[in-house]
Amino acid sequence: MAWKSRTRSLQVFDTELSADTVEWCPISQWHNILACGTYQLQKGPDAGAEDAATRIGRLYLFKFRQQGPMCPPLSELQRIDTPAILDLKWCHVPVSERPLLGMATASGELQLHRLIDSQEGRCALKIVSCLGLGPDKLALSLDWSTGRGNSSDVRVVSSDSAGCVNVLSLGENSLTAVSQWKAHDFEAWISAFSYWDTQLVYSGGDDCKLKGWDLRMGPSSPTFTSKRHSMGVCSVHSSPHRERILATGSYDEQVLLWDERNMRQPLSESALGGGVWRLKWHPTHEHLLLAACMHNDFHILHCQQALEGSGGACSVLASYILHNSLAYGADWSQVSLEEPPPCSPLETTEPRQSHTESHTGGHLRIQYESPTASFDTSLEDDAGRYIPESLSPPSASSVAGPPPCPNPAEDSPAVSCLMASCSFYDHMLHVWRWDWTPQEVACTGTAQGEGERRAVGEGDGGQAGAPAKDAKCTTHRE
């Protein structure tokens, strides 16, 4: 039995400021809550003076609700003007029985926001703690020690623009600094816990180095230093499902999978193109990995063979190419999609020539260009009324060919996932779904299937297509 993989846009939201991080709440009662952070550089009258520039941001809170075919599923609950936001992470466990959102800002602060019930009966975020990492620093990333649901000794690790790694402990709704050390020569883009041993911390920097640290031994020297990535290391994520498995991404456009017991040689190396800014393991499916690839869109990887020691690259199951700018933020939701996927639309046969956006009310009609073709997707009709996904125009984001990886067992259940992603310069948040379902067709690479895979940015051999822009990835922060 062959399997069909397809993505489908559900809603698009203009964040007004450049969007770079998006996170679904991981706590069961609030799985439908989504946070999105933005980053914008505002230059003063003297554009050449660096001190005249101000980094501003905005924190958005949304609720996803399947209300029926004629209603947009995402509704905005709150927006808060903040310093520019570089990373968001929900604590994986409730704190004082409520979700807690951590935020890394360009003012060098880590902020904690508690999800509360507002007077209007809706969810809202309320800041409960703010701790600075030091003067003249940008907080670049954060991670919680709670990735496997451990609620004892909750800690946060954060990296900053001075190349430092910071470990903090969570008291009663407040953070306390535990240790800080110089880890990298340039920006420390990413820091993360090993979810299986939270005394182990990983960091990646613009010095092209991936390092490990054992908090029991102190930060005087790393437990390892890897130079396997040839450019800045900007993503690290520990698997919550398989002990000692680590995924890393870099501006060098590679995704590496590691066994923590052997950091000299990766288990797998996958070339995705575009620079890998964020990686996210699926919260329940151990072999699925989501990648935000800056200049080359968003990809869902199937890592089973790589994790079982084949040594080959991970297969690309699906790609989402409806963004038209740098792909930065992406996350899986644990919301159960009750409705079956809509009928497969016909492929767009006539490309569009323009490259514009138009607004009518709160929803968008957008025309896109991809590395392979131009097409448009419309979420409203000419009168500005919302078009549900079952009635929306044909989309080139659909995939009707067999997946470029071995099929699951015949008794494996279909997979339907709710996703969110955001892109930078076009300041767009997208909510979309991915369906991976069995179909009664021959599992052979037909010409039609190959063409459909290319339509969503997948190339031969199950690898992601070439970057949308002919340029190496460089740091976007100003």
PDB file of N, CA and C in Angstrom, residues 266-300:
ATOM      1  N   PRO A 266      28.355  12.077  12.862  1.00  0.00           N
ATOM      2  CA  PRO A 266      26.895  12.053  12.920  1.00  0.00           C
ATOM      3  C   PRO A 266      26.322  10.754  12.359  1.00  0.00           C
ATOM      4  N   LEU A 267      25.138  10.409  12.817  1.00  0.00           N
ATOM      5  CA  LEU A 267      24.424   9.258  12.282  1.00  0.00           C
ATOM      6  C   LEU A 267      23.975   9.497  10.853  1.00  0.00           C
ATOM      7  N   SER A 268      23.638  10.753  10.556  1.00  0.00           N
ATOM      8  CA  SER A 268      23.053  11.068   9.259  1.00  0.00           C
ATOM      9  C   SER A 268      23.328  12.524   8.935  1.00  0.00           C
ATOM     10  N   GLU A 269      23.425  12.794   7.639  1.00  0.00           N
ATOM     11  CA  GLU A 269      23.602  14.166   7.166  1.00  0.00           C
ATOM     12  C   GLU A 269      22.655  14.388   6.002  1.00  0.00           C
ATOM     13  N   SER A 270      21.793  15.408   6.111  1.00  0.00           N
ATOM     14  CA  SER A 270      20.783  15.675   5.080  1.00  0.00           C
ATOM     15  C   SER A 270      20.929  17.103   4.606  1.00  0.00           C
ATOM     16  N   ALA A 271      21.092  17.281   3.294  1.00  0.00           N
ATOM     17  CA  ALA A 271      21.215  18.609   2.695  1.00  0.00           C
ATOM     18  C   ALA A 271      19.827  19.127   2.337  1.00  0.00           C
ATOM     19  N   LEU A 272      19.398  20.188   3.021  1.00  0.00           N
ATOM     20  CA  LEU A 272      18.060  20.728   2.782  1.00  0.00           C
ATOM     21  C   LEU A 272      18.074  22.029   1.992  1.00  0.00           C
ATOM     22  N   GLY A 273      19.176  22.735   1.976  1.00  0.00           N
ATOM     23  CA  GLY A 273      19.220  24.004   1.266  1.00  0.00           C
ATOM     24  C   GLY A 273      18.679  25.143   2.107  1.00  0.00           C
ATOM     25  N   GLY A 274      19.216  26.310   1.883  1.00  0.00           N
ATOM     26  CA  GLY A 274      18.623  27.522   2.455  1.00  0.00           C
ATOM     27  C   GLY A 274      19.060  27.894   3.847  1.00  0.00           C
ATOM     28  N   GLY A 275      19.784  27.060   4.567  1.00  0.00           N
ATOM     29  CA  GLY A 275      20.162  27.360   5.946  1.00  0.00           C
ATOM     30  C   GLY A 275      19.089  26.904   6.914  1.00  0.00           C
ATOM     31  N   VAL A 276      19.438  26.051   7.869  1.00  0.00           N
ATOM     32  CA  VAL A 276      18.448  25.417   8.755  1.00  0.00           C
ATOM     33  C   VAL A 276      18.386  26.209  10.055  1.00  0.00           C
ATOM     34  N   TRP A 277      17.355  27.053  10.180  1.00  0.00           N
ATOM     35  CA  TRP A 277      17.254  27.943  11.336  1.00  0.00           C
ATOM     36  C   TRP A 277      16.622  27.255  12.543  1.00  0.00           C
ATOM     37  N   ARG A 278      15.609  26.418  12.334  1.00  0.00           N
ATOM     38  CA  ARG A 278      14.955  25.744  13.457  1.00  0.00           C
ATOM     39  C   ARG A 278      14.632  24.301  13.102  1.00  0.00           C
ATOM     40  N   LEU A 279      14.774  23.416  14.111  1.00  0.00           N
ATOM     41  CA  LEU A 279      14.397  22.008  14.007  1.00  0.00           C
ATOM     42  C   LEU A 279      13.477  21.666  15.158  1.00  0.00           C
ATOM     43  N   LYS A 280      12.437  20.887  14.892  1.00  0.00           N
ATOM     44  CA  LYS A 280      11.490  20.479  15.922  1.00  0.00           C
ATOM     45  C   LYS A 280      11.119  19.010  15.719  1.00  0.00           C
ATOM     46  N   TRP A 281      11.434  18.164  16.703  1.00  0.00           N
ATOM     47  CA  TRP A 281      10.919  16.803  16.682  1.00  0.00           C
ATOM     48  C   TRP A 281       9.414  16.827  16.920  1.00  0.00           C
ATOM     49  N   HIS A 282       8.712  15.908  16.275  1.00  0.00           N
ATOM     50  CA  HIS A 282       7.265  15.808  16.492  1.00  0.00           C
ATOM     51  C   HIS A 282       6.999  15.413  17.950  1.00  0.00           C
ATOM     52  N   PRO A 283       5.963  15.962  18.577  1.00  0.00           N
ATOM     53  CA  PRO A 283       5.723  15.666  19.994  1.00  0.00           C
ATOM     54  C   PRO A 283       5.343  14.223  20.295  1.00  0.00           C
ATOM     55  N   THR A 284       4.821  13.468  19.309  1.00  0.00           N
ATOM     56  CA  THR A 284       4.435  12.081  19.582  1.00  0.00           C
ATOM     57  C   THR A 284       4.990  11.069  18.581  1.00  0.00           C
ATOM     58  N   HIS A 285       5.316  11.467  17.370  1.00  0.00           N
ATOM     59  CA  HIS A 285       5.839  10.542  16.347  1.00  0.00           C
ATOM     60  C   HIS A 285       7.362  10.665  16.312  1.00  0.00           C
ATOM     61  N   GLU A 286       8.046   9.633  16.752  1.00  0.00           N
ATOM     62  CA  GLU A 286       9.475   9.737  17.018  1.00  0.00           C
ATOM     63  C   GLU A 286      10.339   9.918  15.786  1.00  0.00           C
ATOM     64  N   HIS A 287       9.835   9.599  14.602  1.00  0.00           N
ATOM     65  CA  HIS A 287      10.678   9.657  13.407  1.00  0.00           C
ATOM     66  C   HIS A 287      10.486  10.930  12.592  1.00  0.00           C
ATOM     67  N   LEU A 288       9.591  11.814  12.999  1.00  0.00           N
ATOM     68  CA  LEU A 288       9.266  12.995  12.213  1.00  0.00           C
ATOM     69  C   LEU A 288       9.995  14.213  12.761  1.00  0.00           C
ATOM     70  N   LEU A 289      10.597  14.980  11.854  1.00  0.00           N
ATOM     71  CA  LEU A 289      11.369  16.160  12.228  1.00  0.00           C
ATOM     72  C   LEU A 289      10.973  17.303  11.290  1.00  0.00           C
ATOM     73  N   LEU A 290      10.641  18.457  11.886  1.00  0.00           N
ATOM     74  CA  LEU A 290      10.242  19.642  11.133  1.00  0.00           C
ATOM     75  C   LEU A 290      11.423  20.599  11.031  1.00  0.00           C
ATOM     76  N   ALA A 291      11.678  21.107   9.829  1.00  0.00           N
ATOM     77  CA  ALA A 291      12.817  21.992   9.595  1.00  0.00           C
ATOM     78  C   ALA A 291      12.351  23.285   8.944  1.00  0.00           C
ATOM     79  N   ALA A 292      12.775  24.423   9.514  1.00  0.00           N
ATOM     80  CA  ALA A 292      12.572  25.740   8.912  1.00  0.00           C
ATOM     81  C   ALA A 292      13.881  26.142   8.251  1.00  0.00           C
ATOM     82  N   CYS A 293      13.856  26.299   6.930  1.00  0.00           N
ATOM     83  CA  CYS A 293      15.100  26.377   6.153  1.00  0.00           C
ATOM     84  C   CYS A 293      15.329  27.733   5.492  1.00  0.00           C
ATOM     85  N   MET A 294      14.997  28.797   6.166  1.00  0.00           N
ATOM     86  CA  MET A 294      15.319  30.154   5.751  1.00  0.00           C
ATOM     87  C   MET A 294      15.003  30.408   4.282  1.00  0.00           C
ATOM     88  N   HIS A 295      15.976  30.273   3.379  1.00  0.00           N
ATOM     89  CA  HIS A 295      15.780  30.563   1.960  1.00  0.00           C
ATOM     90  C   HIS A 295      15.112  29.419   1.205  1.00  0.00           C
ATOM     91  N   ASN A 296      14.767  28.334   1.880  1.00  0.00           N
ATOM     92  CA  ASN A 296      14.230  27.169   1.156  1.00  0.00           C
ATOM     93  C   ASN A 296      13.052  26.515   1.866  1.00  0.00           C
ATOM     94  N   ASP A 297      12.192  27.342   2.476  1.00  0.00           N
ATOM     95  CA  ASP A 297      10.884  26.881   2.930  1.00  0.00           C
ATOM     96  C   ASP A 297      10.948  25.937   4.138  1.00  0.00           C
ATOM     97  N   PHE A 298       9.849  25.206   4.342  1.00  0.00           N
ATOM     98  CA  PHE A 298       9.678  24.329   5.498  1.00  0.00           C
ATOM     99  C   PHE A 298       9.533  22.889   5.018  1.00  0.00           C
ATOM    100  N   HIS A 299      10.187  21.966   5.731  1.00  0.00           N
ATOM    101  CA  HIS A 299      10.194  20.564   5.290  1.00  0.00           C
ATOM    102  C   HIS A 299       9.928  19.640   6.473  1.00  0.00           C
ATOM    103  N   ILE A 300       9.203  18.550   6.192  1.00  0.00           N
ATOM    104  CA  ILE A 300       8.964  17.489   7.160  1.00  0.00           C
ATOM    105  C   ILE A 300       9.823  16.299   6.768  1.00  0.00           C
TER     106      ILE A 300
END
